[in-house]
Structures are given as structure tokens and as C-alpha cells.
Amino acid sequence: STGQSDARGALIVLEGLDRSGKTSQSARLLSHLNSLGYAVESWRFPDRDTAVGKMISSYLTNQSQLDDHTIHLLFSANRWEKRSLMEAKLKSGTSLIVDRYSYSGVAFSSAKGLDIEWCKAPEVGLLAPDLVMYLNIPPEKAAERGGYGGERYEQLEFQKSVAKYYEMLSDPSWKIIDACLPLEDVEKQMKEIVLDCVVSCQKGKPLTHLWL
Ligand code: TMP
């Protein structure tokens, strides 16, 4: 051990449109940090394994209908039900690579026409990420990638609107990654950014809360 037993883990969030490559990059980052000896887990939202997550999954696959506000709050509740575990993991030194977080929650619901401040409200008090990496891809290009799987939000016009809301939400601390580059180039960029973040959290960067 390095003697840094009180060093906390980093909360790293990947955001982007559907088919922007978040899931494959999460897996690559996970194995990279693992190979360097860091304690790390890969998480995703929605977490479809919980009771709330099952309702979300049923909605996304068009097996159930829900009012837009209701599904928004379920997505948020799905993050709240994982919050204490998230904090415990980070405090015990485990870094988390999280595929989608509150920004997906706000961008997707706002794109449906819900008020952006109303969308942010239930996210207040969740842990703030130490790093947000946005995989930037034109909606048209994302749509060309192996096709959408047919879930509720996987439609070009809707994704275009989501992209606008992501842009509104983004702040200068976000790392914007060109997701049109070859997978390996994207991976290389992300590895460097992630490692910097993990190191700064180890050194005592404080854990903060949304909304920032
Ligand atoms: P996934 O494909 O990453 O599992 O996400 C499922 C869909 O849910 C995706 O289209 C984005 C959307 N979504 C929301 O609308 N709100 C949220 O809070 C999250 C996490 C995802």
C-alpha cells in the first residue's frame, strides 16, 4: 500500500448522446485503471436492477407509459437510491466511472419540454462529479452507428434536441471529447484526463454536491 488509506476515489461521469461510445469507453477506462492498481468500479444510470430501475426499463422499452414528470422523478430516484453506496465507495478509496448521471436526467427531460430548473431540482444534493467527460458526436453520425436499438429516446430529431440541452448544461470544467475519432484515440485522450482526476482526488480534492 502507498500509505494513502484515507485517499478518496474519484467520481467520473461520462455523458453524451445515445451511441456516442460511452459504454465501450467506460469498459476501457475500467480495465486501464484496474491494470494500474487502482480500486475502480464501472456504474451506469439508469441502474435497471433496482425496483425503480425496472420501472424505468419498462418505460424505455415501451412496455409502459408514464407522464414525463413521473419518469423524470424516477430517473432521479434511481440516482438517490444509489447515493449512499456511491459515497461509501468513494470514501473508501474506490473510484467510480459512471455512464450517464444527472446531466442525462436534465437534458433528456428538458428536450421533452419540461422546465430546466424543475428538472434540476430533484438532483440537488446528489454527489457532484469530479470530472464530466462529454463524448461529442453530431446526432446524424450517432444515428448512423450500427443503428439505434429501438428504445424510446433513440430517434434522430429527439437526439438533436437533447444535444442542445447538453450544450446549455455544459460548463468550462467539462472535458469535451471528439467522439468521431477512432476508438483508440478517444480512449487515449480519456485515459490521461481520468488519471489526472484520480490523482487530484487522492491528494484531497473535496467531495461536493450538485447542483454546481
Ligand atoms: P442507456 O441507453 O444509457 O441505458 O440510457 C437509457 C436512456 O435513458 C437513454 O436514452 C438516456 C435516458 N436517460 C434519461 O432520460 N434520464 C436519465 O436520468 C438517464 C440516466 C438516462
CSV table of N, CA, C and O in Angstrom, one decimal, residues 7-64:
chain,number,residue,atom,x,y,z
A,7,ALA,N,-7.2,8.2,1.2
A,7,ALA,CA,-7.4,8.9,0.0
A,7,ALA,C,-8.7,8.4,-0.6
A,7,ALA,O,-9.0,7.3,-0.6
A,8,ARG,N,-9.5,9.4,-1.1
A,8,ARG,CA,-10.8,9.0,-1.7
A,8,ARG,C,-10.7,8.7,-3.1
A,8,ARG,O,-9.8,9.1,-3.8
A,9,GLY,N,-11.7,8.0,-3.6
A,9,GLY,CA,-11.8,7.7,-5.0
A,9,GLY,C,-12.4,8.9,-5.8
A,9,GLY,O,-12.9,9.9,-5.2
A,10,ALA,N,-12.4,8.8,-7.1
A,10,ALA,CA,-12.9,9.9,-8.0
A,10,ALA,C,-14.2,9.5,-8.5
A,10,ALA,O,-14.5,8.4,-8.9
A,11,LEU,N,-15.1,10.5,-8.7
A,11,LEU,CA,-16.4,10.3,-9.3
A,11,LEU,C,-16.3,10.9,-10.7
A,11,LEU,O,-16.3,12.1,-10.9
A,12,ILE,N,-16.3,9.9,-11.6
A,12,ILE,CA,-16.0,10.3,-13.0
A,12,ILE,C,-17.3,10.0,-13.9
A,12,ILE,O,-17.7,8.8,-13.9
A,13,VAL,N,-17.8,11.0,-14.6
A,13,VAL,CA,-19.0,10.8,-15.3
A,13,VAL,C,-18.8,10.9,-16.8
A,13,VAL,O,-18.1,11.8,-17.2
A,14,LEU,N,-19.4,10.0,-17.5
A,14,LEU,CA,-19.4,10.1,-19.0
A,14,LEU,C,-20.8,10.4,-19.5
A,14,LEU,O,-21.8,9.8,-19.1
A,15,GLU,N,-20.9,11.5,-20.3
A,15,GLU,CA,-22.1,11.9,-20.8
A,15,GLU,C,-22.0,11.9,-22.4
A,15,GLU,O,-20.9,12.0,-22.9
A,16,GLY,N,-23.2,11.9,-23.0
A,16,GLY,CA,-23.2,12.0,-24.4
A,16,GLY,C,-24.5,11.5,-25.0
A,16,GLY,O,-25.3,10.8,-24.2
A,17,LEU,N,-24.8,11.7,-26.3
A,17,LEU,CA,-26.0,11.2,-26.9
A,17,LEU,C,-25.9,9.6,-26.9
A,17,LEU,O,-24.8,9.0,-26.7
A,18,ASP,N,-27.0,9.0,-27.2
A,18,ASP,CA,-27.1,7.6,-27.4
A,18,ASP,C,-26.2,7.3,-28.6
A,18,ASP,O,-26.1,8.0,-29.6
A,19,ARG,N,-25.4,6.2,-28.5
A,19,ARG,CA,-24.5,5.7,-29.5
A,19,ARG,C,-23.2,6.6,-29.6
A,19,ARG,O,-22.6,6.6,-30.7
A,20,SER,N,-22.9,7.4,-28.6
A,20,SER,CA,-21.7,8.2,-28.7
A,20,SER,C,-20.4,7.5,-28.2
A,20,SER,O,-19.3,8.0,-28.4
A,21,GLY,N,-20.6,6.2,-27.7
A,21,GLY,CA,-19.5,5.4,-27.4
A,21,GLY,C,-19.2,5.4,-25.9
A,21,GLY,O,-18.1,4.8,-25.5
A,22,LYS,N,-20.0,5.9,-25.1
A,22,LYS,CA,-19.8,5.9,-23.6
A,22,LYS,C,-19.6,4.5,-23.0
A,22,LYS,O,-18.6,4.4,-22.2
A,23,THR,N,-20.4,3.6,-23.4
A,23,THR,CA,-20.3,2.3,-22.8
A,23,THR,C,-19.0,1.6,-23.1
A,23,THR,O,-18.3,1.0,-22.2
A,24,SER,N,-18.5,1.6,-24.3
A,24,SER,CA,-17.3,0.9,-24.6
A,24,SER,C,-16.1,1.7,-24.0
A,24,SER,O,-15.2,1.0,-23.5
A,25,GLN,N,-16.2,3.0,-23.9
A,25,GLN,CA,-15.1,3.7,-23.3
A,25,GLN,C,-15.0,3.5,-21.8
A,25,GLN,O,-14.0,3.4,-21.2
A,26,SER,N,-16.2,3.3,-21.2
A,26,SER,CA,-16.3,3.0,-19.7
A,26,SER,C,-15.5,1.7,-19.4
A,26,SER,O,-14.7,1.7,-18.5
A,27,ALA,N,-15.8,0.7,-20.3
A,27,ALA,CA,-15.1,-0.6,-20.1
A,27,ALA,C,-13.6,-0.4,-20.2
A,27,ALA,O,-12.8,-1.0,-19.4
A,28,ARG,N,-13.2,0.3,-21.2
A,28,ARG,CA,-11.7,0.5,-21.4
A,28,ARG,C,-11.1,1.3,-20.3
A,28,ARG,O,-10.0,0.9,-19.8
A,29,LEU,N,-11.8,2.3,-19.8
A,29,LEU,CA,-11.2,3.0,-18.6
A,29,LEU,C,-11.1,2.2,-17.4
A,29,LEU,O,-10.2,2.2,-16.6
A,30,LEU,N,-12.2,1.4,-17.2
A,30,LEU,CA,-12.2,0.5,-16.0
A,30,LEU,C,-11.0,-0.5,-16.1
A,30,LEU,O,-10.2,-0.6,-15.1
A,31,SER,N,-10.7,-1.1,-17.2
A,31,SER,CA,-9.6,-2.1,-17.2
A,31,SER,C,-8.3,-1.3,-17.1
A,31,SER,O,-7.3,-1.8,-16.6
A,32,HIS,N,-8.2,-0.1,-17.7
A,32,HIS,CA,-7.0,0.7,-17.6
A,32,HIS,C,-6.6,1.0,-16.2
A,32,HIS,O,-5.5,0.7,-15.7
A,33,LEU,N,-7.6,1.5,-15.4
A,33,LEU,CA,-7.3,1.9,-14.0
A,33,LEU,C,-7.0,0.7,-13.2
A,33,LEU,O,-6.2,0.7,-12.3
A,34,ASN,N,-7.8,-0.4,-13.5
A,34,ASN,CA,-7.5,-1.7,-12.8
A,34,ASN,C,-6.1,-2.1,-13.0
A,34,ASN,O,-5.4,-2.5,-12.0
A,35,SER,N,-5.6,-2.0,-14.2
A,35,SER,CA,-4.3,-2.5,-14.5
A,35,SER,C,-3.2,-1.7,-13.9
A,35,SER,O,-2.1,-2.1,-13.6
A,36,LEU,N,-3.6,-0.4,-13.5
A,36,LEU,CA,-2.6,0.4,-12.8
A,36,LEU,C,-2.7,0.2,-11.3
A,36,LEU,O,-2.0,0.9,-10.5
A,37,GLY,N,-3.6,-0.6,-10.9
A,37,GLY,CA,-3.7,-1.0,-9.4
A,37,GLY,C,-4.7,-0.1,-8.7
A,37,GLY,O,-4.8,-0.2,-7.4
A,38,TYR,N,-5.5,0.7,-9.4
A,38,TYR,CA,-6.5,1.5,-8.7
A,38,TYR,C,-7.8,0.7,-8.4
A,38,TYR,O,-8.1,-0.2,-9.2
A,39,ALA,N,-8.4,1.0,-7.2
A,39,ALA,CA,-9.7,0.4,-7.0
A,39,ALA,C,-10.7,1.2,-7.8
A,39,ALA,O,-10.8,2.4,-7.6
A,40,VAL,N,-11.5,0.5,-8.6
A,40,VAL,CA,-12.4,1.2,-9.5
A,40,VAL,C,-13.6,0.3,-9.9
A,40,VAL,O,-13.4,-0.9,-10.0
A,41,GLU,N,-14.7,0.9,-10.0
A,41,GLU,CA,-15.9,0.2,-10.5
A,41,GLU,C,-16.6,1.0,-11.6
A,41,GLU,O,-16.5,2.2,-11.6
A,42,SER,N,-17.2,0.3,-12.4
A,42,SER,CA,-18.0,0.9,-13.5
A,42,SER,C,-19.5,0.8,-13.2
A,42,SER,O,-20.0,-0.2,-12.9
A,43,TRP,N,-20.1,2.0,-13.1
A,43,TRP,CA,-21.6,2.1,-12.8
A,43,TRP,C,-22.3,2.7,-14.0
A,43,TRP,O,-21.6,3.3,-14.9
A,44,ARG,N,-23.6,2.5,-14.0
A,44,ARG,CA,-24.4,3.2,-15.1
A,44,ARG,C,-25.7,3.6,-14.6
A,44,ARG,O,-26.3,3.0,-13.7
A,45,PHE,N,-26.2,4.7,-15.1
A,45,PHE,CA,-27.6,5.1,-14.9
A,45,PHE,C,-28.3,5.2,-16.2
A,45,PHE,O,-27.7,5.7,-17.1
A,46,PRO,N,-29.6,4.7,-16.3
A,46,PRO,CA,-30.3,4.1,-15.2
A,46,PRO,C,-29.7,2.8,-14.8
A,46,PRO,O,-29.2,2.1,-15.6
A,47,ASP,N,-29.7,2.5,-13.4
A,47,ASP,CA,-29.4,1.2,-12.9
A,47,ASP,C,-30.7,0.4,-13.0
A,47,ASP,O,-31.6,0.6,-12.2
A,48,ARG,N,-30.8,-0.5,-14.0
A,48,ARG,CA,-32.0,-1.2,-14.2
A,48,ARG,C,-32.3,-2.3,-13.3
A,48,ARG,O,-33.3,-3.0,-13.4
A,49,ASP,N,-31.4,-2.6,-12.4
A,49,ASP,CA,-31.5,-3.8,-11.5
A,49,ASP,C,-32.4,-3.5,-10.3
A,49,ASP,O,-32.9,-4.4,-9.6
A,50,THR,N,-32.6,-2.2,-9.9
A,50,THR,CA,-33.4,-1.9,-8.7
A,50,THR,C,-34.8,-1.9,-9.1
A,50,THR,O,-35.2,-2.0,-10.3
A,51,ALA,N,-35.7,-1.8,-8.1
A,51,ALA,CA,-37.2,-1.8,-8.3
A,51,ALA,C,-37.5,-0.6,-9.2
A,51,ALA,O,-38.3,-0.7,-10.2
A,52,VAL,N,-37.0,0.6,-8.8
A,52,VAL,CA,-37.2,1.8,-9.6
A,52,VAL,C,-36.6,1.6,-11.0
A,52,VAL,O,-37.3,2.0,-12.1
A,53,GLY,N,-35.5,1.0,-11.1
A,53,GLY,CA,-34.8,0.8,-12.4
A,53,GLY,C,-35.6,-0.1,-13.3
A,53,GLY,O,-35.6,0.0,-14.5
A,54,LYS,N,-36.4,-1.1,-12.7
A,54,LYS,CA,-37.2,-1.9,-13.5
A,54,LYS,C,-38.4,-1.2,-14.1
A,54,LYS,O,-38.8,-1.4,-15.3
A,55,MET,N,-38.9,-0.2,-13.4
A,55,MET,CA,-40.0,0.7,-13.9
A,55,MET,C,-39.4,1.5,-15.1
A,55,MET,O,-40.1,1.7,-16.1
A,56,ILE,N,-38.2,2.0,-14.9
A,56,ILE,CA,-37.6,2.8,-15.9
A,56,ILE,C,-37.4,2.0,-17.2
A,56,ILE,O,-37.7,2.4,-18.3
A,57,SER,N,-36.9,0.8,-17.0
A,57,SER,CA,-36.6,-0.1,-18.1
A,57,SER,C,-37.9,-0.4,-18.9
A,57,SER,O,-37.9,-0.4,-20.1
A,58,SER,N,-38.9,-0.6,-18.2
A,58,SER,CA,-40.2,-1.0,-18.8
A,58,SER,C,-40.7,0.2,-19.6
A,58,SER,O,-41.2,0.1,-20.7
A,59,TYR,N,-40.5,1.4,-19.1
A,59,TYR,CA,-40.8,2.7,-19.8
A,59,TYR,C,-40.0,2.8,-21.1
A,59,TYR,O,-40.5,3.1,-22.2
A,60,LEU,N,-38.7,2.6,-21.0
A,60,LEU,CA,-37.8,2.8,-22.1
A,60,LEU,C,-38.0,1.9,-23.2
A,60,LEU,O,-37.8,2.2,-24.4
A,61,THR,N,-38.5,0.7,-22.9
A,61,THR,CA,-38.7,-0.4,-23.9
A,61,THR,C,-40.2,-0.3,-24.4
A,61,THR,O,-40.7,-1.3,-25.0
A,62,ASN,N,-40.9,0.8,-24.0
A,62,ASN,CA,-42.3,1.0,-24.4
A,62,ASN,C,-43.3,-0.1,-23.9
A,62,ASN,O,-44.3,-0.3,-24.5
A,63,GLN,N,-42.9,-0.7,-22.8
A,63,GLN,CA,-43.8,-1.6,-22.2
A,63,GLN,C,-44.8,-1.0,-21.2
A,63,GLN,O,-45.7,-1.6,-20.7
A,64,SER,N,-44.4,0.3,-20.9
A,64,SER,CA,-45.3,1.0,-20.0
A,64,SER,C,-45.3,2.5,-20.4
A,64,SER,O,-44.3,3.0,-21.0
